[in-house]
Every structure is written in C-alpha cells, then in structure tokens.
mmCIF file with all atom_site columns, C-alpha atoms and ligand atoms in Angstrom:
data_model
loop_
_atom_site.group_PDB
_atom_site.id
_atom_site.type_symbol
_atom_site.label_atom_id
_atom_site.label_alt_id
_atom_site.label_comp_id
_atom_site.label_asym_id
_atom_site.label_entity_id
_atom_site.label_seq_id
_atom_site.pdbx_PDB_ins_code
_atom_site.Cartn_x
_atom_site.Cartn_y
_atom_site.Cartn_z
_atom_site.occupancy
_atom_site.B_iso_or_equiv
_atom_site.pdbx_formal_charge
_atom_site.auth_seq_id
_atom_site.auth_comp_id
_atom_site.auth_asym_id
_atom_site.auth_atom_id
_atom_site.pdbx_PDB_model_num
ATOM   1   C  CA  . UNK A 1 1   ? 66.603 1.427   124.789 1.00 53.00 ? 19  UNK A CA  1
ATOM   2   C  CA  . UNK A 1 2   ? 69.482 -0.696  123.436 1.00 49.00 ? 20  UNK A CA  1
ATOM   3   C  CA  . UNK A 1 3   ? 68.167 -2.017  120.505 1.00 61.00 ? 21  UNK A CA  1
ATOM   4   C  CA  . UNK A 1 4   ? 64.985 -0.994  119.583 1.00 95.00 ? 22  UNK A CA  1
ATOM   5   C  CA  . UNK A 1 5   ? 61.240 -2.666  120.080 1.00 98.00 ? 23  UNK A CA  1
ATOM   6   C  CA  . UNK A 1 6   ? 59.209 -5.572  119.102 1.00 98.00 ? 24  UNK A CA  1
ATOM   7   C  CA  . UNK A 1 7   ? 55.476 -5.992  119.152 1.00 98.00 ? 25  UNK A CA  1
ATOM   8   C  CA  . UNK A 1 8   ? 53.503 -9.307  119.919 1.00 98.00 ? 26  UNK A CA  1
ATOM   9   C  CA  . UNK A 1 9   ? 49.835 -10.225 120.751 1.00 98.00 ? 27  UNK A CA  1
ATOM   10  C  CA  . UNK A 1 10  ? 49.338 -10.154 124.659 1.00 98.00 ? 28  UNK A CA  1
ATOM   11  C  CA  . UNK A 1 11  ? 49.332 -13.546 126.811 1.00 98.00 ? 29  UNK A CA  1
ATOM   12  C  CA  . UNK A 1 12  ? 47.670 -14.173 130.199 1.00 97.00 ? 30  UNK A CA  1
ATOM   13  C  CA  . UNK A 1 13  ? 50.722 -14.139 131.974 1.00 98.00 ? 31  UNK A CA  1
ATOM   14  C  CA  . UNK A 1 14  ? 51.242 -10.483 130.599 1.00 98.00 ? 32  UNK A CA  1
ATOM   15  C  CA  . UNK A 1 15  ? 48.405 -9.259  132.778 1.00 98.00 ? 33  UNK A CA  1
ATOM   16  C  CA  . UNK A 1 16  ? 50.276 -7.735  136.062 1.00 98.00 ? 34  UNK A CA  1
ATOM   17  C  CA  . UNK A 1 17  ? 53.113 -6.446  134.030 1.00 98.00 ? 35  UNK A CA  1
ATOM   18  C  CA  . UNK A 1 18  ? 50.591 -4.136  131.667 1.00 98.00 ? 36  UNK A CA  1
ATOM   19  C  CA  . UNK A 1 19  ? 48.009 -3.593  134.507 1.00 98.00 ? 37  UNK A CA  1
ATOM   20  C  CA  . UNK A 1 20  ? 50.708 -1.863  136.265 1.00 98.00 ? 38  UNK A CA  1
ATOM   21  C  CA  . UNK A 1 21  ? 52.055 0.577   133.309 1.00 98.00 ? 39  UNK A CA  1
ATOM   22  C  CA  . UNK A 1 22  ? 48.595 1.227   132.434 1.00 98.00 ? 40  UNK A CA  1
ATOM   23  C  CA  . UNK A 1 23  ? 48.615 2.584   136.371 1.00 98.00 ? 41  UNK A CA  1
ATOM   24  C  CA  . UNK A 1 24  ? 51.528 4.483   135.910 1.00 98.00 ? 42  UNK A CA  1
ATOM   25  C  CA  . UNK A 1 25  ? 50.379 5.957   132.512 1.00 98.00 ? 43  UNK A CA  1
ATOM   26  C  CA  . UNK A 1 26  ? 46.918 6.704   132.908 1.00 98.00 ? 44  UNK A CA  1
ATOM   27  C  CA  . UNK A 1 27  ? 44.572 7.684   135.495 1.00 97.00 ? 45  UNK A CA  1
ATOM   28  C  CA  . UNK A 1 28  ? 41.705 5.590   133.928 1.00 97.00 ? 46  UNK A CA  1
ATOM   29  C  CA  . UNK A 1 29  ? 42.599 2.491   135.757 1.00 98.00 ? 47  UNK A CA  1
ATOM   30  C  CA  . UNK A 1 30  ? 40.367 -1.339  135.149 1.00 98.00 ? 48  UNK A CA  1
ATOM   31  C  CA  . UNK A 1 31  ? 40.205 -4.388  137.331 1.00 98.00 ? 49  UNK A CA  1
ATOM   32  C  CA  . UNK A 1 32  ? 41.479 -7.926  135.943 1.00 98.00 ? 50  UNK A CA  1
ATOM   33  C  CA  . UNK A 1 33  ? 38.403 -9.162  134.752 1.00 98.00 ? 51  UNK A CA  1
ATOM   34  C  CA  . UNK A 1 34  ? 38.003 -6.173  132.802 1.00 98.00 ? 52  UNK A CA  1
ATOM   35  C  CA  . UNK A 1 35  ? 41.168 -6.754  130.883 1.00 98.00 ? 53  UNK A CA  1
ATOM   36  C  CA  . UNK A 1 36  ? 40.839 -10.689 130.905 1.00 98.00 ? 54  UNK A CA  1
ATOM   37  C  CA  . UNK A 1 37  ? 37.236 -9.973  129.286 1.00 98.00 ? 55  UNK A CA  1
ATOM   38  C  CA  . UNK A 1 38  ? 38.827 -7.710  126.538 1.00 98.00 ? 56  UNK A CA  1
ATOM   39  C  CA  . UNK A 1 39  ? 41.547 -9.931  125.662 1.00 98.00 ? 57  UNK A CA  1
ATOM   40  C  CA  . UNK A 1 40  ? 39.240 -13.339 125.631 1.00 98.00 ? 58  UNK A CA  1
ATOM   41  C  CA  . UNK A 1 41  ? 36.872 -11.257 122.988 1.00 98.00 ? 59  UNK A CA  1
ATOM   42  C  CA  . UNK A 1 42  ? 39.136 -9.605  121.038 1.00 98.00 ? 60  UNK A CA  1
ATOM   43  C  CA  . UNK A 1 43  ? 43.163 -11.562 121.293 1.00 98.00 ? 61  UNK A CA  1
ATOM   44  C  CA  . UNK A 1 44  ? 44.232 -9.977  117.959 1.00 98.00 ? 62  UNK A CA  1
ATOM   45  C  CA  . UNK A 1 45  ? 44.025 -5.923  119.230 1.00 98.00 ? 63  UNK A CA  1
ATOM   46  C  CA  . UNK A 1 46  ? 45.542 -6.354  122.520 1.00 99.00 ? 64  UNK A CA  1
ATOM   47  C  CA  . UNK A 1 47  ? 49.042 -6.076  121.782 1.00 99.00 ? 65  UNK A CA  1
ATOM   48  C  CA  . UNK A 1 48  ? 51.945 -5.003  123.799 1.00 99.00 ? 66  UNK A CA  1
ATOM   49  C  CA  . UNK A 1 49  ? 55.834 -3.798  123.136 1.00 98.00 ? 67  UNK A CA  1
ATOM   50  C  CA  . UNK A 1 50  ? 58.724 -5.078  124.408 1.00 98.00 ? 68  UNK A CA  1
ATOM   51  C  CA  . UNK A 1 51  ? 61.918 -3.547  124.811 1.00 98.00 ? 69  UNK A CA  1
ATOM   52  C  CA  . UNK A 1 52  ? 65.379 -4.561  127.113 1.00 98.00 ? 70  UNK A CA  1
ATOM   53  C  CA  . UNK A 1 53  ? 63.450 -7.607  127.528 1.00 97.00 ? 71  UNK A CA  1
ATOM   54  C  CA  . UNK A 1 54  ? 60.118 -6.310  129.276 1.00 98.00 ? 72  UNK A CA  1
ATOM   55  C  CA  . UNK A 1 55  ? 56.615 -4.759  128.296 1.00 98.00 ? 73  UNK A CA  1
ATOM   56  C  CA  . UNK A 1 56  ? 57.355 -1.250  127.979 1.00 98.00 ? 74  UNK A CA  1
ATOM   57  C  CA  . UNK A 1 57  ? 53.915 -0.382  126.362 1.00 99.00 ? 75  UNK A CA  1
ATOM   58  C  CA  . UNK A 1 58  ? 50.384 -1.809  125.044 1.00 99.00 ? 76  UNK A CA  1
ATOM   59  C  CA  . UNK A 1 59  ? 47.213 -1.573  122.940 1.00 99.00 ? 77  UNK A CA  1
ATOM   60  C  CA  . UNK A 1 60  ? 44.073 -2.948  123.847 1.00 98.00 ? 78  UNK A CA  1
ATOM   61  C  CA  . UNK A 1 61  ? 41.130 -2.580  121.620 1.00 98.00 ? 79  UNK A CA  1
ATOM   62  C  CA  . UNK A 1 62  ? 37.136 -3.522  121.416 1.00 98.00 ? 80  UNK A CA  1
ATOM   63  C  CA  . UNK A 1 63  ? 34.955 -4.200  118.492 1.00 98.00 ? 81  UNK A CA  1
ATOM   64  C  CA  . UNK A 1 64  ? 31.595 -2.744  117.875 1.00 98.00 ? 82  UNK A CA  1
ATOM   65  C  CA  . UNK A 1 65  ? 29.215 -2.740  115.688 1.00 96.00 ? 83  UNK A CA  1
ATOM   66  C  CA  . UNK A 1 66  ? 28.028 0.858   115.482 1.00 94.00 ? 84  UNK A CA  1
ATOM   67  C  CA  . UNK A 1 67  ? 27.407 3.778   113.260 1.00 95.00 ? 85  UNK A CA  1
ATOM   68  C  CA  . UNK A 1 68  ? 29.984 5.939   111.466 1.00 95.00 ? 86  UNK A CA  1
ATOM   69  C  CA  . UNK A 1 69  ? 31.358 8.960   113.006 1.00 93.00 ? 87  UNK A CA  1
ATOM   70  C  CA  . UNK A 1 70  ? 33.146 10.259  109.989 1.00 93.00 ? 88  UNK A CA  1
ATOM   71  C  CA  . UNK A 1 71  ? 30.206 8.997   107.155 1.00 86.00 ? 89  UNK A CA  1
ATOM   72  C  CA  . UNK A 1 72  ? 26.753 9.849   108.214 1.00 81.00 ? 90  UNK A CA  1
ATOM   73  C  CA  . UNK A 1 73  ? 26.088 7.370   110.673 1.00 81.00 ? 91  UNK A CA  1
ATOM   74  C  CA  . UNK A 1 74  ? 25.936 4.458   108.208 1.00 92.00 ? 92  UNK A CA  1
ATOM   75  C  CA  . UNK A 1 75  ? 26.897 1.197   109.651 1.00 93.00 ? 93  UNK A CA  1
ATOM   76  C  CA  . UNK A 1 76  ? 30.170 0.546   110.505 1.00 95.00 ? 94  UNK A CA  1
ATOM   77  C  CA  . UNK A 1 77  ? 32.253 -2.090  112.420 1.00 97.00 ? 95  UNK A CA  1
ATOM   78  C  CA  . UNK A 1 78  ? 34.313 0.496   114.905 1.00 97.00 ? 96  UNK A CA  1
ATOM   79  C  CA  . UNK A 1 79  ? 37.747 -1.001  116.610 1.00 98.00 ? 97  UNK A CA  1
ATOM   80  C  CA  . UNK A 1 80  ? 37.822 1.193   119.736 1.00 98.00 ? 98  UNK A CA  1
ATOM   81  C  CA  . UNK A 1 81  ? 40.908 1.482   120.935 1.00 98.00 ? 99  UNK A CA  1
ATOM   82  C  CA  . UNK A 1 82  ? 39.928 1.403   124.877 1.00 98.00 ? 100 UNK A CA  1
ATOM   83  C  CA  . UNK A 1 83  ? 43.560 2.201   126.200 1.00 98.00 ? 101 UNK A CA  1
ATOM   84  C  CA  . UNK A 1 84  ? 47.558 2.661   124.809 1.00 99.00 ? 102 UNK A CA  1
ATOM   85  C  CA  . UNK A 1 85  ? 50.521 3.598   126.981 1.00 99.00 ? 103 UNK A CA  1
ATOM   86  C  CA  . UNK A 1 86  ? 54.135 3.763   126.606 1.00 98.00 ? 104 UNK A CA  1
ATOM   87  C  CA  . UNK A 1 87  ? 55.904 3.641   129.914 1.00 98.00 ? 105 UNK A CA  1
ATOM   88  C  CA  . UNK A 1 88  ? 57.805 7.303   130.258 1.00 98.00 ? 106 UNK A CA  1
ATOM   89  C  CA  . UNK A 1 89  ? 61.104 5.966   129.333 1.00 98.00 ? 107 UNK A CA  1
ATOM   90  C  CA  . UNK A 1 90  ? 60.407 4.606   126.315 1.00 98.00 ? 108 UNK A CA  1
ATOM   91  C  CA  . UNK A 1 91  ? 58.141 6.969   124.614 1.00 98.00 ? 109 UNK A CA  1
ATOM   92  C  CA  . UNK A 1 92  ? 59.139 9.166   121.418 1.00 98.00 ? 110 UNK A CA  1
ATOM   93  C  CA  . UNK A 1 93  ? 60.694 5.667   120.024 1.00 98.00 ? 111 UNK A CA  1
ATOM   94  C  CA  . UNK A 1 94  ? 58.251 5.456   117.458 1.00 98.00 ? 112 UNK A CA  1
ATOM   95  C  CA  . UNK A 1 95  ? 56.558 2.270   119.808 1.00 98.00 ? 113 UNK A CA  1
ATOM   96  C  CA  . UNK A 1 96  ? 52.467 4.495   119.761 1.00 98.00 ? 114 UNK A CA  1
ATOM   97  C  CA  . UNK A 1 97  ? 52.717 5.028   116.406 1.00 98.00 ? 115 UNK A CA  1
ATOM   98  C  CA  . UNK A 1 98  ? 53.817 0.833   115.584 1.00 98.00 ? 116 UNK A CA  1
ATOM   99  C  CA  . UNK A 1 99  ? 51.314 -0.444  118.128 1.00 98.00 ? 117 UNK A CA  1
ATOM   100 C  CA  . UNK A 1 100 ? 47.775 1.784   116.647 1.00 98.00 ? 118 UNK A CA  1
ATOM   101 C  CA  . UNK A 1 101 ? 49.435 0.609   113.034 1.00 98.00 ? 119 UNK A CA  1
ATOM   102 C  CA  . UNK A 1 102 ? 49.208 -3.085  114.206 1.00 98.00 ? 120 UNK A CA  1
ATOM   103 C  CA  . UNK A 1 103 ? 46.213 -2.829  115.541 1.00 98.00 ? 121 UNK A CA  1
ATOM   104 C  CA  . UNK A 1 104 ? 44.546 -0.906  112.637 1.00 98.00 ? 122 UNK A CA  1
ATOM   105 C  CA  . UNK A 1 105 ? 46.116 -3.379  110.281 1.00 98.00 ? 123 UNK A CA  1
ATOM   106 C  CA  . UNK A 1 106 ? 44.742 -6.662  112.471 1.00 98.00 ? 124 UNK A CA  1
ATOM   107 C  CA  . UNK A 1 107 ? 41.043 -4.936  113.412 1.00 98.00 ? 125 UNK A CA  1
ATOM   108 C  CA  . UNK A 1 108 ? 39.869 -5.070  109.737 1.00 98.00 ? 126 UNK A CA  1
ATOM   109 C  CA  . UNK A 1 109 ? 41.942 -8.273  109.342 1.00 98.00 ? 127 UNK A CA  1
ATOM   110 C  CA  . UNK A 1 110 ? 40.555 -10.174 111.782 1.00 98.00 ? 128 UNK A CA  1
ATOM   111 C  CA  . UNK A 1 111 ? 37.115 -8.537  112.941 1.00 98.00 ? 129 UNK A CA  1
ATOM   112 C  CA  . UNK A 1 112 ? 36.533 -6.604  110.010 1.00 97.00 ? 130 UNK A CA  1
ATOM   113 C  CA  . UNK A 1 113 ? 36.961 -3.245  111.105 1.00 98.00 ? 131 UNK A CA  1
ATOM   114 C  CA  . UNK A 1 114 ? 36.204 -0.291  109.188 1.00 96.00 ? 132 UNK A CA  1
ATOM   115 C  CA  . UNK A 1 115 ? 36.525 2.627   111.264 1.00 97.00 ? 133 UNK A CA  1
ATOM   116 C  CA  . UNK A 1 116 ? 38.790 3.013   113.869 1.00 98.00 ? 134 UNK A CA  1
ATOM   117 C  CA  . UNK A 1 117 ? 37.891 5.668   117.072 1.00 98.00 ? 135 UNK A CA  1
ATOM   118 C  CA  . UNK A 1 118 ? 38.555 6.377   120.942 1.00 98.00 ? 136 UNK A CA  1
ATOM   119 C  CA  . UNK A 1 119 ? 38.779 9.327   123.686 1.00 98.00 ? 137 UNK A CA  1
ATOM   120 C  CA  . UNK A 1 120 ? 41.184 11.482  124.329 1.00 98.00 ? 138 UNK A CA  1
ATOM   121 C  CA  . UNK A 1 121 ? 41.401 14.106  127.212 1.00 98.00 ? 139 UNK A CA  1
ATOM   122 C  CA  . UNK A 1 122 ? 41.476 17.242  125.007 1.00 98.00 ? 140 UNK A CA  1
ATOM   123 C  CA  . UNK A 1 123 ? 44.359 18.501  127.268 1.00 98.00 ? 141 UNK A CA  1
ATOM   124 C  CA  . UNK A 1 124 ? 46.472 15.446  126.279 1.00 98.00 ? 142 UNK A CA  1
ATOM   125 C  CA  . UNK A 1 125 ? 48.916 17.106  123.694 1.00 98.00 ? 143 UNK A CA  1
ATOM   126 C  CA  . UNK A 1 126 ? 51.060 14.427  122.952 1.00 98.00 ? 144 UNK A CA  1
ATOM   127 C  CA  . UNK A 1 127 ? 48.117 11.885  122.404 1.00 98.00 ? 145 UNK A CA  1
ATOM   128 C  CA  . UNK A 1 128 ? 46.227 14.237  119.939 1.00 98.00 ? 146 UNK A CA  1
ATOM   129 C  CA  . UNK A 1 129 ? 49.226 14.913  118.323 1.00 98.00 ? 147 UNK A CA  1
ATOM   130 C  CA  . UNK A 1 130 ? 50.116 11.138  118.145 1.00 98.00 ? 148 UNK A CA  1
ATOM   131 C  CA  . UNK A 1 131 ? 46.438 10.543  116.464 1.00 98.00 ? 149 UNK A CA  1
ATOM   132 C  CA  . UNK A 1 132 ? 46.297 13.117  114.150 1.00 98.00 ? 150 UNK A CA  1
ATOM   133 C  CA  . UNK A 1 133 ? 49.415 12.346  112.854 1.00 98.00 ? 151 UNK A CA  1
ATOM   134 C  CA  . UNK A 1 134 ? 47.841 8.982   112.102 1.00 98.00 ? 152 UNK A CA  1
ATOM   135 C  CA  . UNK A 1 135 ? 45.140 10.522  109.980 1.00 98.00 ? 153 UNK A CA  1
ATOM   136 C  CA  . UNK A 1 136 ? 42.586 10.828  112.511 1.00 98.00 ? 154 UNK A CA  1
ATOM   137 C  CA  . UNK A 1 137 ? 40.037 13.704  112.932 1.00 98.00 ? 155 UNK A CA  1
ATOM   138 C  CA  . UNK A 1 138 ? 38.066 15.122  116.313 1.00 98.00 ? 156 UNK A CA  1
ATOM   139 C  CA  . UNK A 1 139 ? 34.487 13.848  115.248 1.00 96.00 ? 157 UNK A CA  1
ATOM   140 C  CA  . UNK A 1 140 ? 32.866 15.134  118.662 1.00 96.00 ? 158 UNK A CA  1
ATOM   141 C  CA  . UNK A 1 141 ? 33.411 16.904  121.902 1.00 98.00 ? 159 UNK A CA  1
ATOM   142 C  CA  . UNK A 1 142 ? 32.277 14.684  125.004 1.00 98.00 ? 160 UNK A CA  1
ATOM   143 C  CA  . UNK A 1 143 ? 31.975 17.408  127.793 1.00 98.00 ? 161 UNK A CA  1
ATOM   144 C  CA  . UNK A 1 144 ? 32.847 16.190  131.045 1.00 98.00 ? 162 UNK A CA  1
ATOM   145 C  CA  . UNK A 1 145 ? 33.399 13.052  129.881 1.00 98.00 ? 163 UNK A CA  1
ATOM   146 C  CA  . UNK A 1 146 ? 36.053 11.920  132.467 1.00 97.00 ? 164 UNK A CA  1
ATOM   147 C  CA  . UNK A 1 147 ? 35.889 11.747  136.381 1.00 95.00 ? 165 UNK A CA  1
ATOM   148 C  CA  . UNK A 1 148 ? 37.579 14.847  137.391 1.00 97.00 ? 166 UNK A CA  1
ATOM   149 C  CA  . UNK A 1 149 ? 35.293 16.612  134.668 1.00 97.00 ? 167 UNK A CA  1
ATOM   150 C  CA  . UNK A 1 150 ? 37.562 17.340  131.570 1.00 98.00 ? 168 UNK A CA  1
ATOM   151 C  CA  . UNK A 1 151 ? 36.345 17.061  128.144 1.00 98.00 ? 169 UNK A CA  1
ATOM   152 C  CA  . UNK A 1 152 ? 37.333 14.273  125.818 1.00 98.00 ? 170 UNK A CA  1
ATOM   153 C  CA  . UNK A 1 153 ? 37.511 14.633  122.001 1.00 98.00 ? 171 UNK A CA  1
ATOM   154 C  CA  . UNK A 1 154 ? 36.370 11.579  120.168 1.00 98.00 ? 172 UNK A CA  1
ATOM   155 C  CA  . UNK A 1 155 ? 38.800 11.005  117.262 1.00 98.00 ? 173 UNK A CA  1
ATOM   156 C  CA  . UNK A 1 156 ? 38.163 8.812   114.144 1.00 98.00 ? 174 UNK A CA  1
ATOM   157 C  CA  . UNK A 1 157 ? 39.833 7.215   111.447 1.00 98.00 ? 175 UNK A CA  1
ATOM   158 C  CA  . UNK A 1 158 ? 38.394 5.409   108.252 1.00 97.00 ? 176 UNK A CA  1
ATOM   159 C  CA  . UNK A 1 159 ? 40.805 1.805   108.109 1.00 97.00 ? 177 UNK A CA  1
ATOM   160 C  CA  . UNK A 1 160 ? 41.128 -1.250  105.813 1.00 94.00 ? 178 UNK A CA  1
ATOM   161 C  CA  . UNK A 1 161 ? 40.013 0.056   102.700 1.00 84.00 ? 179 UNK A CA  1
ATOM   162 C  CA  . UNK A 1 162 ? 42.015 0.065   99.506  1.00 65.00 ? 180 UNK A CA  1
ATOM   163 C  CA  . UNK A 1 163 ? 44.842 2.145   99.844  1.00 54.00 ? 181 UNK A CA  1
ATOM   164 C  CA  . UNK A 1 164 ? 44.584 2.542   103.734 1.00 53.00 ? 182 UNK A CA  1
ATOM   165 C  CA  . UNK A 1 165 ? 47.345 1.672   106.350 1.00 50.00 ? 183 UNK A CA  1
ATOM   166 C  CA  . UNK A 1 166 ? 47.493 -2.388  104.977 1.00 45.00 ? 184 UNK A CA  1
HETATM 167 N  N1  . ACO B 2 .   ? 54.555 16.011  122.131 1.00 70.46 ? 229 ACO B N1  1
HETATM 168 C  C1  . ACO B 2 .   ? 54.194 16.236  120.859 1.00 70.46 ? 229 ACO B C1  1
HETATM 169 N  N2  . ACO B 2 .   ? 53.930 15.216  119.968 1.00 70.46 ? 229 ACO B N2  1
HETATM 170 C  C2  . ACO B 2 .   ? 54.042 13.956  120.419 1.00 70.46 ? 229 ACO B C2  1
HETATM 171 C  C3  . ACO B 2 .   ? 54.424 13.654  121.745 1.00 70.46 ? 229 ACO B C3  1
HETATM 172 C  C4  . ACO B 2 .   ? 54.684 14.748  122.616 1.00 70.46 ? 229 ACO B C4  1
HETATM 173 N  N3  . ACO B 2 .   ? 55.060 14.567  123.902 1.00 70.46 ? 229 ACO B N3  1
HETATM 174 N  N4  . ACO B 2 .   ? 54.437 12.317  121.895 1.00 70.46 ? 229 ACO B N4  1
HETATM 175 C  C5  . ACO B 2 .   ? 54.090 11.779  120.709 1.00 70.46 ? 229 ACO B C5  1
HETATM 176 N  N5  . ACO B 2 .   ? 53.845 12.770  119.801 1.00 70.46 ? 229 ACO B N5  1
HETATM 177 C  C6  . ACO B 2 .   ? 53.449 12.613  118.406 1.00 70.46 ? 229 ACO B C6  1
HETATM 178 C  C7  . ACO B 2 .   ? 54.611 12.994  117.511 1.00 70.46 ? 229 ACO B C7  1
HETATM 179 O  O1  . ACO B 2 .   ? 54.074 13.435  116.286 1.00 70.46 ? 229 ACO B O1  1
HETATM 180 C  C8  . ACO B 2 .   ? 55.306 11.655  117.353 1.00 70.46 ? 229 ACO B C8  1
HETATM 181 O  O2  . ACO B 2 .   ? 56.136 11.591  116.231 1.00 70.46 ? 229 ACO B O2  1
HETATM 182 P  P1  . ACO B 2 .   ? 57.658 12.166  116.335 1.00 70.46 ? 229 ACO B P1  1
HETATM 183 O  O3  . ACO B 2 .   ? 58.266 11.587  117.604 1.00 70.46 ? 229 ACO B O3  1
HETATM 184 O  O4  . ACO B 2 .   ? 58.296 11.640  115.083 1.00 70.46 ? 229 ACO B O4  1
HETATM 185 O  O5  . ACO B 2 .   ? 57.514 13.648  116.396 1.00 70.46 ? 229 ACO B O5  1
HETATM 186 C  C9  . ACO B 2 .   ? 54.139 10.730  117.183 1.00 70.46 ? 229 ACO B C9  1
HETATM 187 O  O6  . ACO B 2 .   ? 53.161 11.243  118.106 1.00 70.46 ? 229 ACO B O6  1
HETATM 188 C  C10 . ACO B 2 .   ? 54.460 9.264   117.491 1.00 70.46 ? 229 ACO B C10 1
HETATM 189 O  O7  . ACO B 2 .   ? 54.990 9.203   118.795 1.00 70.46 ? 229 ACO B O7  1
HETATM 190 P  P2  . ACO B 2 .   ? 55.386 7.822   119.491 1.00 70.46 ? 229 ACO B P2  1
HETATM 191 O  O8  . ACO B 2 .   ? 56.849 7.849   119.794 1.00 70.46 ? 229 ACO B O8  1
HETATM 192 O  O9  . ACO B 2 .   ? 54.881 6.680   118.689 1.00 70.46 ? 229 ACO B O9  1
HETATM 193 O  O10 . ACO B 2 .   ? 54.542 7.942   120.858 1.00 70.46 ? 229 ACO B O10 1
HETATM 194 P  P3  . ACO B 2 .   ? 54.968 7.326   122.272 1.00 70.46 ? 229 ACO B P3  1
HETATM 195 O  O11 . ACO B 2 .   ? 55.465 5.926   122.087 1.00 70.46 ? 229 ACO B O11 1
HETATM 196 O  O12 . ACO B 2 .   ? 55.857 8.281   122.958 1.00 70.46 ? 229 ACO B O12 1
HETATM 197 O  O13 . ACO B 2 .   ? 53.562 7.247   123.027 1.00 70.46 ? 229 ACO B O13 1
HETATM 198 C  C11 . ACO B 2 .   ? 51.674 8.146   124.216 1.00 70.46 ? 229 ACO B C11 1
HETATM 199 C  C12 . ACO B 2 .   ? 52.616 8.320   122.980 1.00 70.46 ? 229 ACO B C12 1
HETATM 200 C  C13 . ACO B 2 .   ? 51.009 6.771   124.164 1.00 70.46 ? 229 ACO B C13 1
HETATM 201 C  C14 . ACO B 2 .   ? 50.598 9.236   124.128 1.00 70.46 ? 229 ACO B C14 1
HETATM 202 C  C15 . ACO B 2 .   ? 52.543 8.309   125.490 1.00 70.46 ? 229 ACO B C15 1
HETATM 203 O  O14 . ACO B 2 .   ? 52.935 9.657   125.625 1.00 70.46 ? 229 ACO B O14 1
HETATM 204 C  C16 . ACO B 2 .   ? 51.821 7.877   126.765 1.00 70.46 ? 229 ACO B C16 1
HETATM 205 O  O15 . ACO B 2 .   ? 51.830 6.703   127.148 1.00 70.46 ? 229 ACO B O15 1
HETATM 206 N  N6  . ACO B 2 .   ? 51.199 8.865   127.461 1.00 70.46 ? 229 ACO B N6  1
HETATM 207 C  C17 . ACO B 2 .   ? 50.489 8.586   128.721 1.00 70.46 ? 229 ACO B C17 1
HETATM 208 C  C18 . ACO B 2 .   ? 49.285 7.695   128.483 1.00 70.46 ? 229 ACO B C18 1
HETATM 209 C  C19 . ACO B 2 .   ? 48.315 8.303   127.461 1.00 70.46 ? 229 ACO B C19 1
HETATM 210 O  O16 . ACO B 2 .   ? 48.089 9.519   127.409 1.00 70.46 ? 229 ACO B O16 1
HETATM 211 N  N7  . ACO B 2 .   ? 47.711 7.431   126.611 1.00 70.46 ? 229 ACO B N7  1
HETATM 212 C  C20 . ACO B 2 .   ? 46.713 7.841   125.615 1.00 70.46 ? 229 ACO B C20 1
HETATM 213 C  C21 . ACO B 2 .   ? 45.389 8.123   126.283 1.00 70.46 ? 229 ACO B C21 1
HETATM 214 S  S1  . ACO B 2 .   ? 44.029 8.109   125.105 1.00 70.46 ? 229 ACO B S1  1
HETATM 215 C  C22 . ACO B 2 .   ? 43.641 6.444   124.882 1.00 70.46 ? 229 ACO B C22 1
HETATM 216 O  O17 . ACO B 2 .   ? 44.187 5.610   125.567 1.00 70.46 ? 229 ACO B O17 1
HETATM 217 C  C23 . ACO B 2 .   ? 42.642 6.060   123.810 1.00 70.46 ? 229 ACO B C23 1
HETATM 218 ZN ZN1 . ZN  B 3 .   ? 36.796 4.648   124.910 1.00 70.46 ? 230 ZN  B ZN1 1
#
C-alpha cells in the first residue's frame, strides 16, 4: 500500500468491483439485486476503501427497527452490518477498524441508529478480535447458523450516544 487508504460512500458503478472481493473474502456470497436493494435503502452505510487507486475493501449495512440485544429487549433502531471485507493484501492497515467507525458514526447520523450488531462465524479469529476491539460483546450463540453448519456469535454494540464513537 503506497500511501495509505481513503473511505467514500459506494456508487453504482462500484458494484462488480466489491461483488467480486466480497467473493474472494467470504463464502456468504449475494446476487446484484441484493446489493443494489441494500445500497438504494440505506446509501450512507455502504461504504468502501480505496487504496493504489482501487476498492480494496467495503461495508454494507441494513437498518432495523428491532429490540435491544444488549438492554432488555427495549426498542432499538439496530444498523446491521450485513457484510465487511478487506481484500488479503490490504488487511492489518487499520482499513476494518475505519470502515465499522464510519459506519457507526453515519448509522445514528443518518438513520438514527442506536445499537449496532451482526454475525460472525465463531471460528473467525481475526473478525471477533476486530469487533471486540471495537467495544462489542457476543449477545447470543446462533447454532448452525451458516450453510456448512458452524455456529455464529451475534455481537453488539450500543452507538451514538453521548460519549460514544462520534
Ligand atoms: N488476527 C488477530 N486480530 C486481528 C486480525 C487477525 N488476523 N485481523 C484484525 N484483527 C484485529 C486486531 O485487533 C486489529 O488491530 P491491530 O492490527 O492494531 O492489532 C484490529 O482487528 C483491526 O484490524 P484491521 O486492520 O482494521 O482489519 P482488516 O482491515 O485486516 O480486516 C477483516 C479485518 C475484515 C476481518 C479481514 O480479515 C477480512 O476481510 N477477512 C475475511 C472476510 C471476513 O471474515 N469478514 C467478516 C465476516 S463477519 C461480517 O461480515 C459481519
Ligand atoms: Zn447478518
């Protein structure tokens, strides 16, 4: 990486480019539409890194309305982060950490967020590691949650509150 990264809200023409690292990164693969639909609902949390020129890594998010995983189910707004990869290359640059910042910074900015969650395979070290550095905390177990049967932790993170991440 010759000098550094910069991160910027995702554009249609982005689509192939982060389609493909997401298939390089991750075997939970989506179709087009699925990203097009994501992006046309929520622009502000699907953001991607550049670096030497080219999308080295991206953050796509949803917003629900939902209950709270870390506060006795009261209502919250939850920013799901749905998917984040950082092409091999490029990773241990700091570019994870920036992009769940941003979007933790834009979700209660923009959709007013309050509680930030997702799945992780609870055999993907670096991931975990990446989240609960951020704060976050395994709120559940989701056995056999993916296709070839491993579990997933569900991790959560309380954002946009005085004092949190702005
Ligand atoms: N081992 C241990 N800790 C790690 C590792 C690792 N391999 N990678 C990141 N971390 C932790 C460290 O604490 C790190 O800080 P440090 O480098 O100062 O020690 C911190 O996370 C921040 O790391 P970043 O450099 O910001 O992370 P990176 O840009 O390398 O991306 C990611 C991390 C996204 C997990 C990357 O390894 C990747 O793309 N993996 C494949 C795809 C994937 O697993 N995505 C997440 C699936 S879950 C979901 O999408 C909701
Ligand atoms: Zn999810």
């Amino acid at each position: 990486m010759s000098q550094g990264f910069t991160l910027r809200t995702f554009k249609g023409e982005d689509l192939n480019r982060v389609m493909a690292i997401n298939f390089e990164c991750l075997p939970e693969n989506y179709s087009s539409s699925f990203y097009r639909e994501l992006f046309s609902r929520f622009p502000e949390t699907f953001v991607v890194a550049e670096a030497d020129g080219e999308i080295q890594g991206y953050i796509m998010c949803r917003v629900e309305r939902g209950f709270s995983k870390l506060r006795n189910l009261s209502p919250a707004r939850l920013l799901h982060v749905v998917s984040i990869a950082v092409r091999e290359p490029y990773r241990r640059k700091g570019i994870a950490k920036a992009l769940m910042l941003e979007t933790m910074k834009r979700g209660p900015a923009s959709y007013e967020a309050t509680e930030c969650y997702l799945e992780v395979r609870v055999g993907n070290e670096p991931a975990v590691k990446l989240y609960e550095g951020l704060g976050f905390t395994k709120t559940k177990r989701n056995y056999g949650y993916y296709l070839d049967g491993e579990d997933a932790w569900v991790m959560s993170l309380s954002i946009g509150g005085k004092g949190k991440l702005q």
